[in-house]
Amino acid sequence: MKREKGMRSDLMKKGAERAPHRSLFKAMGYTDEEIARPLIGVVNAANEIIPGHIHLDIIAEDVKAGIRMAGGTPVEFPAIGVCDGIAMGHTGMKYSLASRELIADSVEVMAMAHPFDALVLIPNCDKIVPGMLMAALRLNIPAVFVSGGPMLSGFQTGKKVDLITVFEGVGAVKAGRMTKKMLKSLEDSACPGCGSCSGMYTANSMNCVTEALGLGLPGNGTVPAVHAARRRMAKHAGMKVMELLKKNIRPRDIATLAAFKNTLAVDMALGCSTNTALHIPAIAHEAGIKLDLNLFNTISKKTPHLCHLSPAGPHHIEDLDAAGGIQGVMKELNTLGILDLKVMTATGKNLGANLKDARILNREVIRSVKNPYHREGGLAILKGNLAPDGAVVKQSAVEAEMMVNEGKARVFDSEEAAIDAILGGRIHAGDIVVIRYEGPKGGPGMREMLGPTSAIAGMGLDRTVALITDGRFSGGSRGAAIGHVSPEAAEGGTIGLVREGDLIAIDIPKKTLTLKVSEKELAARRKTFKPKPPSVKSGYLVRYARQVTSASTGAIFK
């Protein structure tokens, strides 16, 4: 969007011809003094269906207090959100990724129809964060993000547990490794209160990404939802947006190519969700920046994996916060000279200035670059004849014996069919489960596959069974779970040609994914191949399937 001279809000409030507009503001109780001040949109994703959003009204009130303290007038409006955990494993998950575009579009609509001078955006969970980031970069008016913060981990028999422990418990019950009574106890204790689920899953990955990118204040990604520091941060976000407005610092001044490269380095050091490979390119696209998937591998090769967080490791976001948070991780990465410290941030200062006060307080949670958990970063992009345009794996969550693997394909055309086979005991050690027609277009909506990966882990098969899909995985998935296979089956991709029993070779260190079938045989299969039509015949998902592009381009719209 163009940079306007003066206050944007003057378009709807200044001059005699805007008397009717001011009259409508006064109908809501706004005074002349409030109308005269900068009008700051407060985008609040609060609702009563997402644990990470149940408390956002409190955060919004604190943001508004900060705006008022700094001389602005807050104007709140809502945003929708889907709880991925509650939507998981049924038709509802088809709508999760699809909601990202609706969120971005709706924020744009509200901020253009009512020209606010700046925005404070309050997301917390999976698609709400990238959707709002896309909108902020599209609008390019001063903006600050403040998330609702992560949930604390739960406890059962003295051990930390979380939502993924419950998902994997379902498979453990089916395998006879856990009783239903134990599962019920786990269900009651794993999610102890409000916040985004407590591991390095997609929601927390994206809130950490927001902080690393510079659009969230220090602490945005890690300060727990229930800590008073989160409320103080919300007030500071309200004050900071007024400073950014005064200095005319816009989102695209902050989210530059250099900032995105910094963000990818943090992503790799943390071992973030594979979904970041979907969202970060889509966010960059809104800033006019093309991020090729190959950049993920380039940065991963020079960035060590420093934090071993759930679902792959023993630590949770509360531990990362106590150890020094994202600022601590960035300070440690900077010892390798791989960060650009000159990039601007939402503090109104550059990254170098922010990191001066950063500290690392636990060297097991944030390891030294000389003693990393893994030499390379958390994510890897694989390519080969099965995924010519790429596929994504969280390599930091793959057991060593599964990094190089070859096995027979067990082919399923839906998530439900695969789960039925896994829980029914029909998947065995050495199998490679292939789930297709779950991509952005084929799903439609690219469902997350937490059900199958949790079932595999719960039944004790995560060290012997790999899973490949043109769909995607929850940030809570672990094991040899390879997603985002592109092109997808619905677009005629090779994954649609795989047959039961075909050999598939996975080589994560070499970044390859190969269907061991001759080109001659594949050509013959293509001649008779007809992609399965989407199961959804009406509503938003039909329009979504028509407009959405490949996972390799961030599933942005055409």
Coordinates of C-alpha atoms in Angstrom, one line a residue:
M1 CA 0.0 0.0 0.0
K2 CA 1.1 3.6 -0.6
R3 CA 2.4 5.7 2.2
E4 CA -0.1 8.4 2.9
K5 CA 0.9 11.9 4.0
G6 CA -0.5 13.0 7.4
M7 CA -2.7 10.6 9.4
R8 CA -4.6 7.9 7.4
S9 CA -7.5 8.3 9.7
D10 CA -8.0 11.9 8.5
L11 CA -9.7 10.3 5.5
M12 CA -12.6 9.4 7.7
K13 CA -12.6 12.1 10.3
K14 CA -11.2 15.5 9.2
G15 CA -13.0 18.5 7.7
A16 CA -16.7 19.7 7.5
E17 CA -17.5 17.0 4.9
R18 CA -16.7 14.3 7.5
A19 CA -19.2 15.6 10.1
P20 CA -21.5 12.5 9.4
H21 CA -18.5 10.2 10.0
R22 CA -17.7 11.9 13.3
S23 CA -21.3 11.7 14.2
L24 CA -21.2 7.9 13.8
F25 CA -18.1 7.8 16.1
K26 CA -19.9 9.8 18.7
A27 CA -22.8 7.3 18.5
M28 CA -20.3 4.8 20.0
G29 CA -19.2 7.3 22.8
Y30 CA -16.0 8.6 21.2
T31 CA -15.3 12.2 22.3
D32 CA -13.9 15.0 20.0
E33 CA -10.6 14.5 21.9
E34 CA -10.4 10.8 21.1
I35 CA -11.4 11.3 17.5
A36 CA -8.7 13.9 17.0
R37 CA -5.9 11.5 18.2
P38 CA -4.3 8.8 16.0
L39 CA -6.8 6.0 15.6
I40 CA -5.1 2.6 16.2
G41 CA -6.8 -0.6 15.1
V42 CA -6.5 -3.4 17.6
V43 CA -7.1 -6.7 15.9
N44 CA -8.2 -9.2 18.5
A45 CA -8.6 -12.9 17.7
A46 CA -10.3 -13.7 21.0
N47 CA -12.8 -16.5 21.0
E48 CA -14.2 -19.3 23.2
I49 CA -13.0 -22.3 21.1
I50 CA -9.2 -21.9 21.1
P51 CA -7.3 -22.3 24.4
G52 CA -4.7 -19.9 23.1
H53 CA -7.3 -17.3 22.5
I54 CA -9.6 -17.7 25.5
H55 CA -7.8 -14.9 27.4
L56 CA -7.0 -12.5 24.5
D57 CA -9.6 -10.0 25.7
I58 CA -7.4 -9.3 28.7
I59 CA -4.4 -8.9 26.4
A60 CA -6.5 -6.5 24.2
E61 CA -7.4 -4.4 27.2
D62 CA -3.7 -4.0 28.1
V63 CA -2.8 -3.1 24.5
K64 CA -5.5 -0.4 24.6
A65 CA -4.2 0.9 27.9
G66 CA -0.7 1.2 26.3
I67 CA -2.1 3.0 23.3
R68 CA -4.0 5.5 25.5
M69 CA -0.9 6.1 27.7
A70 CA 1.0 7.0 24.5
G71 CA -1.6 9.4 23.2
G72 CA -3.6 7.3 20.8
T73 CA -7.2 6.1 20.5
P74 CA -7.6 2.3 20.3
V75 CA -10.3 0.9 18.1
E76 CA -10.8 -2.9 18.5
F77 CA -12.1 -5.3 15.9
P78 CA -12.1 -9.1 15.7
A79 CA -10.5 -11.9 13.6
I80 CA -11.6 -15.5 13.2
G81 CA -9.5 -18.5 14.2
V82 CA -9.5 -22.3 14.0
C83 CA -8.2 -24.5 16.8
D84 CA -6.0 -27.1 14.9
G85 CA -6.1 -29.5 17.8
I86 CA -9.9 -29.5 18.0
A87 CA -10.2 -29.5 14.2
M88 CA -7.7 -32.4 13.9
G89 CA -8.8 -35.7 12.4
H90 CA -12.1 -34.7 10.8
T91 CA -13.5 -32.5 8.0
G92 CA -12.8 -29.4 10.1
M93 CA -9.0 -29.6 9.5
K94 CA -9.7 -28.9 5.8
Y95 CA -10.6 -25.4 6.9
S96 CA -7.5 -24.6 9.0
L97 CA -5.0 -23.6 6.4
A98 CA -7.8 -22.1 4.3
S99 CA -8.6 -19.8 7.1
R100 CA -5.2 -18.1 6.8
E101 CA -6.2 -16.3 3.6
L102 CA -9.6 -15.3 5.1
I103 CA -7.8 -13.8 8.1
A104 CA -5.4 -11.8 5.9
D105 CA -8.2 -10.6 3.7
S106 CA -10.5 -9.6 6.5
V107 CA -7.8 -7.6 8.3
E108 CA -7.0 -5.8 5.0
V109 CA -10.8 -5.1 4.5
M110 CA -11.2 -3.6 8.0
A111 CA -8.0 -1.5 7.8
M112 CA -8.8 -0.1 4.3
A113 CA -12.5 0.4 4.9
H114 CA -11.6 2.3 8.1
P115 CA -8.2 3.8 7.5
F116 CA -6.5 3.4 10.8
D117 CA -3.2 5.1 11.4
A118 CA -1.5 1.9 12.8
L119 CA -2.3 -1.6 14.0
V120 CA -1.6 -3.7 17.0
L121 CA -2.4 -7.4 16.1
I122 CA -3.2 -10.0 18.8
P123 CA -3.0 -13.5 17.4
N124 CA -1.8 -16.7 19.1
C125 CA -2.5 -19.9 17.3
D126 CA -1.6 -21.7 14.1
K127 CA -3.0 -19.8 11.0
I128 CA -4.0 -16.7 12.8
V129 CA -0.3 -15.6 13.2
P130 CA 0.7 -16.0 9.6
G131 CA -2.6 -14.6 8.4
M132 CA -2.2 -11.4 10.4
L133 CA 1.5 -11.1 9.4
M134 CA 0.5 -11.4 5.7
A135 CA -2.1 -8.6 6.2
A136 CA 0.4 -6.3 8.0
L137 CA 2.9 -6.6 5.2
R138 CA 0.2 -6.1 2.6
L139 CA -1.1 -3.0 4.3
N140 CA 2.3 -1.7 5.3
I141 CA 1.1 0.7 7.9
P142 CA 2.9 0.9 11.3
A143 CA 2.2 -2.4 13.2
V144 CA 3.2 -4.3 16.3
F145 CA 2.3 -7.9 17.1
V146 CA 1.7 -9.3 20.6
S147 CA 0.7 -12.9 20.9
G148 CA -1.3 -14.4 23.8
G149 CA 1.7 -16.5 24.8
P150 CA 2.3 -20.2 25.3
M151 CA 0.5 -22.6 27.6
L152 CA 2.5 -24.2 30.5
S153 CA 3.2 -27.9 30.2
G154 CA 1.2 -30.3 32.4
F155 CA 2.4 -32.9 34.9
Q156 CA 1.5 -36.5 35.3
T157 CA 3.3 -38.7 37.8
G158 CA 6.1 -36.2 38.1
K159 CA 6.7 -36.0 34.4
K160 CA 6.0 -33.1 32.0
V161 CA 3.2 -33.8 29.6
D162 CA 1.5 -31.9 26.8
L163 CA -1.2 -32.2 24.1
I164 CA 1.0 -34.4 22.0
T165 CA 1.4 -36.8 24.9
V166 CA -2.4 -37.2 24.7
F167 CA -2.5 -37.7 21.0
E168 CA 0.3 -40.4 21.2
G169 CA -1.6 -41.9 24.2
V170 CA -4.4 -42.9 21.8
G171 CA -2.0 -45.1 19.8
A172 CA -0.5 -46.4 23.1
V173 CA -4.0 -47.6 24.2
K174 CA -4.6 -49.3 20.9
A175 CA -1.2 -51.0 21.2
G176 CA -2.0 -52.2 24.7
R177 CA 0.8 -50.0 26.2
M178 CA -1.5 -47.7 28.2
T179 CA -4.9 -48.2 29.9
K180 CA -7.9 -46.1 29.1
K181 CA -7.9 -44.9 32.8
M182 CA -4.3 -43.7 32.3
L183 CA -5.3 -41.9 29.1
K184 CA -8.2 -40.2 30.9
S185 CA -5.8 -39.0 33.6
L186 CA -3.5 -37.7 30.9
E187 CA -6.4 -36.0 29.2
D188 CA -7.2 -34.2 32.4
S189 CA -3.6 -33.0 33.1
A190 CA -1.8 -32.3 29.8
C191 CA -3.3 -28.8 29.1
P192 CA -3.4 -27.0 32.4
G193 CA -4.6 -23.6 31.2
C194 CA -4.8 -20.9 28.6
G195 CA -2.1 -20.4 25.9
S196 CA -0.8 -21.8 22.7
C197 CA 0.1 -25.5 23.2
S198 CA 3.3 -25.8 25.2
G199 CA 5.8 -27.3 22.8
M200 CA 7.5 -26.0 19.6
Y201 CA 4.4 -26.7 17.6
T202 CA 3.2 -24.4 14.8
A203 CA 1.6 -21.7 17.0
N204 CA 4.6 -21.2 19.1
S205 CA 6.9 -21.6 16.1
M206 CA 5.1 -18.7 14.3
N207 CA 5.1 -16.5 17.5
C208 CA 8.8 -17.1 17.7
V209 CA 9.2 -16.3 14.0
T210 CA 7.3 -13.1 14.6
E211 CA 9.8 -12.1 17.2
A212 CA 12.8 -13.1 15.2
L213 CA 11.4 -11.2 12.2
G214 CA 11.3 -8.1 14.3
L215 CA 7.5 -7.5 14.2
G216 CA 7.0 -8.7 17.8
L217 CA 8.7 -7.3 20.9
P218 CA 11.3 -9.3 22.7
G219 CA 9.6 -12.1 24.6
N220 CA 6.7 -12.3 22.2
G221 CA 7.4 -15.9 21.3
T222 CA 8.1 -17.3 24.8
V223 CA 6.7 -15.4 27.8
P224 CA 4.0 -17.8 29.2
A225 CA 0.3 -16.7 28.7
V226 CA -0.3 -16.7 32.5
H227 CA 2.7 -14.6 33.5
A228 CA 2.2 -10.9 34.3
A229 CA 5.1 -10.1 32.0
R230 CA 2.8 -11.0 29.1
R231 CA 0.4 -8.3 30.2
R232 CA 3.1 -5.8 30.6
M233 CA 4.4 -6.7 27.1
A234 CA 0.9 -6.0 25.8
K235 CA 0.9 -2.5 27.3
H236 CA 4.4 -1.9 25.8
A237 CA 3.1 -3.0 22.4
G238 CA 0.4 -0.4 22.6
M239 CA 3.0 2.3 23.5
K240 CA 5.5 1.1 20.9
V241 CA 3.1 1.3 18.0
M242 CA 2.7 5.0 18.7
E243 CA 6.5 5.4 18.5
L244 CA 6.6 3.5 15.2
L245 CA 3.8 5.8 13.9
K246 CA 5.7 8.9 15.0
K247 CA 8.9 7.6 13.3
N248 CA 7.0 6.3 10.3
I249 CA 8.5 2.8 10.6
R250 CA 6.5 0.3 8.6
P251 CA 6.3 -3.5 8.5
R252 CA 8.3 -3.6 5.2
D253 CA 11.0 -1.5 6.8
I254 CA 11.4 -4.3 9.4
A255 CA 10.6 -7.5 7.4
T256 CA 13.4 -7.1 4.8
L257 CA 15.2 -10.0 3.0
A258 CA 17.9 -9.7 5.6
A259 CA 15.3 -10.0 8.4
F260 CA 13.8 -13.1 6.7
K261 CA 17.3 -14.7 6.5
N262 CA 17.7 -14.0 10.2
T263 CA 14.3 -15.6 10.9
L264 CA 15.2 -18.7 9.0
A265 CA 18.4 -19.1 11.0
V266 CA 16.3 -18.9 14.2
D267 CA 13.8 -21.3 12.8
M268 CA 16.6 -23.8 12.2
A269 CA 18.2 -23.3 15.6
L270 CA 14.9 -23.8 17.4
G271 CA 13.7 -26.9 15.4
C272 CA 10.4 -25.2 14.5
S273 CA 7.4 -26.8 12.9
T274 CA 7.5 -27.8 9.2
N275 CA 4.6 -25.4 8.7
T276 CA 7.1 -22.5 8.8
A277 CA 8.2 -23.7 5.4
L278 CA 4.6 -23.0 4.2
H279 CA 4.0 -19.7 6.1
I280 CA 7.3 -17.9 5.9
P281 CA 7.4 -17.8 2.0
A282 CA 3.7 -16.7 2.0
I283 CA 4.5 -13.9 4.5
A284 CA 7.6 -12.8 2.4
H285 CA 5.4 -12.8 -0.7
E286 CA 3.2 -10.1 0.8
A287 CA 6.4 -8.0 1.3
G288 CA 7.3 -8.4 -2.3
I289 CA 10.1 -10.9 -1.5
K290 CA 10.5 -14.3 -3.1
L291 CA 11.9 -16.9 -0.7
D292 CA 12.9 -20.0 -2.6
L293 CA 12.7 -23.3 -0.6
N294 CA 16.3 -23.9 -1.4
L295 CA 17.2 -21.1 0.9
F296 CA 15.9 -23.2 3.8
N297 CA 18.6 -25.8 3.1
T298 CA 21.3 -23.2 2.5
I299 CA 20.7 -21.6 5.9
S300 CA 20.1 -24.9 7.7
K301 CA 23.6 -26.1 6.6
K302 CA 25.3 -23.3 8.4
T303 CA 22.9 -23.1 11.4
P304 CA 23.3 -25.6 14.3
H305 CA 20.2 -26.9 16.1
L306 CA 20.5 -25.4 19.6
C307 CA 17.1 -26.1 21.3
H308 CA 15.6 -29.6 21.7
L309 CA 11.9 -28.8 22.4
S310 CA 8.8 -30.9 22.5
P311 CA 7.7 -32.9 20.5
A312 CA 11.3 -34.0 19.6
G313 CA 13.0 -33.1 22.9
P314 CA 12.3 -32.8 26.7
H315 CA 11.9 -29.0 27.0
H316 CA 8.9 -26.8 26.6
I317 CA 8.5 -23.1 25.7
E318 CA 8.4 -22.1 29.4
D319 CA 11.9 -23.6 29.7
L320 CA 13.1 -21.7 26.6
D321 CA 11.7 -18.5 28.1
A322 CA 13.5 -19.0 31.4
A323 CA 16.7 -19.8 29.6
G324 CA 16.8 -16.5 27.7
G325 CA 14.1 -16.8 25.0
I326 CA 14.5 -16.0 21.3
Q327 CA 16.8 -13.0 22.1
G328 CA 19.1 -15.5 23.8
V329 CA 19.0 -17.8 20.9
M330 CA 19.8 -15.0 18.5
K331 CA 22.7 -13.8 20.7
E332 CA 24.2 -17.3 20.6
L333 CA 23.7 -17.5 16.8
N334 CA 25.4 -14.2 16.4
T335 CA 28.7 -15.7 17.7
L336 CA 28.8 -17.4 14.2
G337 CA 28.3 -14.1 12.5
I338 CA 25.3 -15.4 10.5
L339 CA 22.8 -12.7 11.6
D340 CA 22.4 -9.2 10.2
L341 CA 22.3 -6.9 13.3
K342 CA 21.4 -3.8 11.4
V343 CA 17.8 -4.8 10.7
M344 CA 15.1 -2.6 12.2
T345 CA 12.7 -4.1 14.8
A346 CA 9.4 -3.2 16.4
T347 CA 11.3 -1.8 19.4
G348 CA 12.3 1.1 17.2
K349 CA 15.9 0.0 17.5
N350 CA 18.0 -2.4 15.4
L351 CA 18.5 -6.0 16.3
G352 CA 22.1 -5.3 17.5
A353 CA 20.8 -2.9 20.1
N354 CA 18.1 -5.3 21.3
L355 CA 20.6 -8.2 21.8
K356 CA 22.9 -6.1 24.0
D357 CA 20.8 -7.1 27.0
A358 CA 20.1 -10.7 26.0
R359 CA 21.4 -13.4 28.3
I360 CA 21.5 -17.2 28.2
L361 CA 20.7 -18.7 31.6
N362 CA 20.5 -22.5 30.8
R363 CA 23.0 -24.1 28.5
E364 CA 21.1 -27.3 28.2
V365 CA 18.0 -25.5 26.9
I366 CA 19.9 -23.1 24.7
R367 CA 23.1 -24.9 23.8
S368 CA 26.3 -23.3 22.6
V369 CA 27.1 -23.3 18.9
K370 CA 30.1 -25.4 19.8
N371 CA 27.9 -28.1 21.5
P372 CA 24.6 -28.2 19.5
Y373 CA 22.0 -30.9 19.5
H374 CA 22.6 -31.3 15.8
R375 CA 25.2 -29.8 13.5
E376 CA 22.5 -28.7 11.0
G377 CA 19.2 -26.9 11.5
G378 CA 15.8 -28.3 12.3
L379 CA 14.3 -28.5 8.8
A380 CA 15.4 -30.0 5.6
I381 CA 13.9 -29.7 2.0
L382 CA 14.0 -33.0 0.1
K383 CA 13.8 -33.3 -3.6
G384 CA 13.8 -36.2 -6.1
N385 CA 11.4 -37.8 -8.6
L386 CA 8.8 -38.2 -5.9
A387 CA 8.9 -34.5 -5.0
P388 CA 10.4 -32.5 -7.9
D389 CA 9.4 -29.2 -6.4
G390 CA 10.3 -30.2 -2.8
A391 CA 9.1 -31.8 0.4
V392 CA 9.7 -30.8 4.0
V393 CA 10.9 -32.8 7.1
K394 CA 11.7 -31.8 10.6
Q395 CA 15.1 -33.6 10.6
S396 CA 15.7 -32.7 14.2
A397 CA 12.8 -34.9 15.2
V398 CA 13.9 -37.9 13.2
E399 CA 15.7 -40.8 14.9
A400 CA 19.2 -41.5 13.7
E401 CA 18.3 -44.9 12.3
M402 CA 15.5 -43.3 10.1
M403 CA 17.7 -40.6 8.5
V404 CA 18.5 -43.0 5.6
N405 CA 15.7 -45.5 4.9
E406 CA 14.2 -47.6 2.2
G407 CA 10.9 -49.4 2.3
K408 CA 7.8 -50.6 0.6
A409 CA 5.0 -48.1 0.0
R410 CA 1.7 -48.6 1.8
V411 CA -0.6 -46.3 -0.2
F412 CA -3.7 -44.5 1.1
D413 CA -5.9 -41.8 -0.6
S414 CA -7.0 -40.2 2.7
E415 CA -5.8 -39.6 6.3
E416 CA -8.8 -41.7 7.6
A417 CA -7.8 -44.8 5.6
A418 CA -4.2 -44.5 6.9
I419 CA -5.2 -44.1 10.5
D420 CA -7.5 -47.1 10.2
A421 CA -4.6 -49.2 8.9
I422 CA -2.2 -48.0 11.6
L423 CA -4.5 -48.5 14.6
G424 CA -5.7 -51.7 13.0
G425 CA -2.2 -53.2 13.2
R426 CA -1.8 -53.5 9.4
I427 CA 1.3 -51.3 9.3
H428 CA 4.6 -53.0 10.1
A429 CA 8.2 -52.1 10.8
G430 CA 9.9 -51.0 7.6
D431 CA 6.8 -49.8 5.8
I432 CA 6.6 -46.3 4.3
V433 CA 3.0 -45.0 4.6
V434 CA 2.0 -42.7 1.7
I435 CA -1.0 -40.5 2.2
R436 CA -2.1 -38.5 -0.9
Y437 CA -4.9 -36.3 -2.0
E438 CA -4.4 -34.2 1.1
G439 CA -2.6 -31.3 -0.5
P440 CA -3.8 -27.7 -0.8
K441 CA -6.0 -28.4 -3.8
G442 CA -6.6 -32.1 -3.3
G443 CA -7.7 -32.0 0.3
P444 CA -8.8 -29.4 -0.3
G445 CA -7.1 -27.4 2.5
M446 CA -4.0 -29.5 3.2
R447 CA -4.9 -31.2 6.5
E448 CA -2.3 -31.7 9.2
M449 CA -1.4 -35.4 9.9
L450 CA -1.0 -35.4 13.6
G451 CA -3.4 -38.3 13.9
P452 CA -1.3 -40.8 11.8
T453 CA 2.1 -39.6 13.2
S454 CA 0.8 -39.8 16.8
A455 CA -0.7 -43.3 16.1
I456 CA 2.7 -44.4 14.7
A457 CA 4.6 -43.0 17.7
G458 CA 2.0 -44.3 20.2
M459 CA 2.3 -47.8 18.8
G460 CA 6.0 -47.7 19.1
L461 CA 6.7 -47.6 15.3
D462 CA 8.3 -44.2 15.0
R463 CA 11.8 -45.7 14.8
T464 CA 10.8 -48.0 12.0
V465 CA 8.0 -46.5 9.9
A466 CA 8.2 -43.4 7.7
L467 CA 5.2 -41.3 6.5
I468 CA 5.1 -39.3 3.3
T469 CA 2.2 -37.0 2.3
D470 CA 1.3 -34.2 0.0
G471 CA -0.6 -32.9 3.1
R472 CA 1.2 -31.4 6.0
F473 CA 2.1 -32.2 9.6
S474 CA 1.3 -30.6 12.9
G475 CA 4.2 -29.0 14.6
G476 CA 3.6 -31.7 17.2
S477 CA 4.5 -34.5 14.8
R478 CA 7.8 -36.3 15.2
G479 CA 9.5 -39.1 13.5
A480 CA 10.3 -39.6 9.7
A481 CA 7.3 -37.5 8.7
I482 CA 7.8 -36.0 5.3
G483 CA 5.1 -33.5 4.1
H484 CA 4.4 -30.8 1.5
V485 CA 5.3 -33.2 -1.4
S486 CA 5.0 -31.1 -4.5
P487 CA 3.5 -31.2 -7.0
E488 CA 0.6 -32.8 -5.1
A489 CA -1.5 -35.8 -6.4
A490 CA -4.4 -33.6 -7.4
E491 CA -2.1 -31.6 -9.7
G492 CA -0.7 -34.8 -11.3
G493 CA 2.3 -35.1 -9.1
T494 CA 4.4 -38.3 -9.0
I495 CA 2.9 -39.1 -5.5
G496 CA -0.3 -39.8 -7.4
L497 CA 1.4 -42.6 -9.4
V498 CA 2.8 -44.5 -6.4
R499 CA 1.4 -48.1 -6.1
E500 CA 1.3 -50.5 -3.2
G501 CA 4.6 -52.2 -2.7
D502 CA 6.7 -49.7 -4.7
L503 CA 10.1 -49.1 -3.2
I504 CA 10.8 -45.6 -1.8
A505 CA 14.3 -44.4 -0.7
I506 CA 14.6 -41.6 1.8
D507 CA 18.0 -39.9 2.4
I508 CA 17.7 -36.9 4.6
P509 CA 21.4 -36.1 4.9
K510 CA 21.6 -36.0 1.0
K511 CA 18.2 -34.2 0.9
T512 CA 16.7 -36.8 -1.6
L513 CA 13.3 -38.5 -1.8
T514 CA 13.2 -41.2 -4.6
L515 CA 10.5 -43.4 -5.9
K516 CA 12.5 -46.4 -7.2
V517 CA 10.4 -47.0 -10.3
S518 CA 11.8 -46.5 -13.8
E519 CA 11.0 -43.4 -15.9
K520 CA 9.5 -45.7 -18.5
E521 CA 7.1 -47.3 -16.0
L522 CA 6.2 -43.9 -14.6
A523 CA 5.5 -42.6 -18.1
A524 CA 3.2 -45.5 -18.7
R525 CA 1.3 -44.9 -15.4
R526 CA 0.9 -41.2 -16.3
K527 CA -1.0 -42.1 -19.5
T528 CA -3.8 -43.7 -17.6
F529 CA -3.7 -41.5 -14.5
K530 CA -6.7 -39.4 -13.6
P531 CA -6.4 -37.4 -10.4
K532 CA -9.1 -38.1 -7.8
P533 CA -11.6 -35.2 -7.8
P534 CA -11.9 -33.2 -4.5
S535 CA -14.6 -34.6 -2.1
V536 CA -15.9 -31.1 -1.3
K537 CA -18.5 -29.9 -3.8
S538 CA -19.7 -26.6 -2.4
G539 CA -18.8 -23.6 -0.2
Y540 CA -15.6 -21.8 0.5
L541 CA -13.3 -24.8 0.0
V542 CA -14.4 -25.1 -3.7
R543 CA -13.2 -21.5 -4.3
Y544 CA -10.1 -22.2 -2.2
A545 CA -9.1 -25.2 -4.3
R546 CA -9.6 -23.2 -7.5
Q547 CA -7.3 -20.4 -6.3
V548 CA -4.6 -22.1 -4.2
T549 CA -1.1 -22.8 -5.4
S550 CA 1.4 -25.5 -4.5
A551 CA 2.8 -26.0 -1.0
S552 CA 6.2 -25.3 -2.6
T553 CA 5.1 -21.7 -3.1
G554 CA 3.5 -21.3 0.4
A555 CA 0.0 -22.3 -0.8
I556 CA -0.6 -18.6 -1.7
F557 CA -3.5 -17.7 -4.0
K558 CA -3.0 -17.3 -7.7

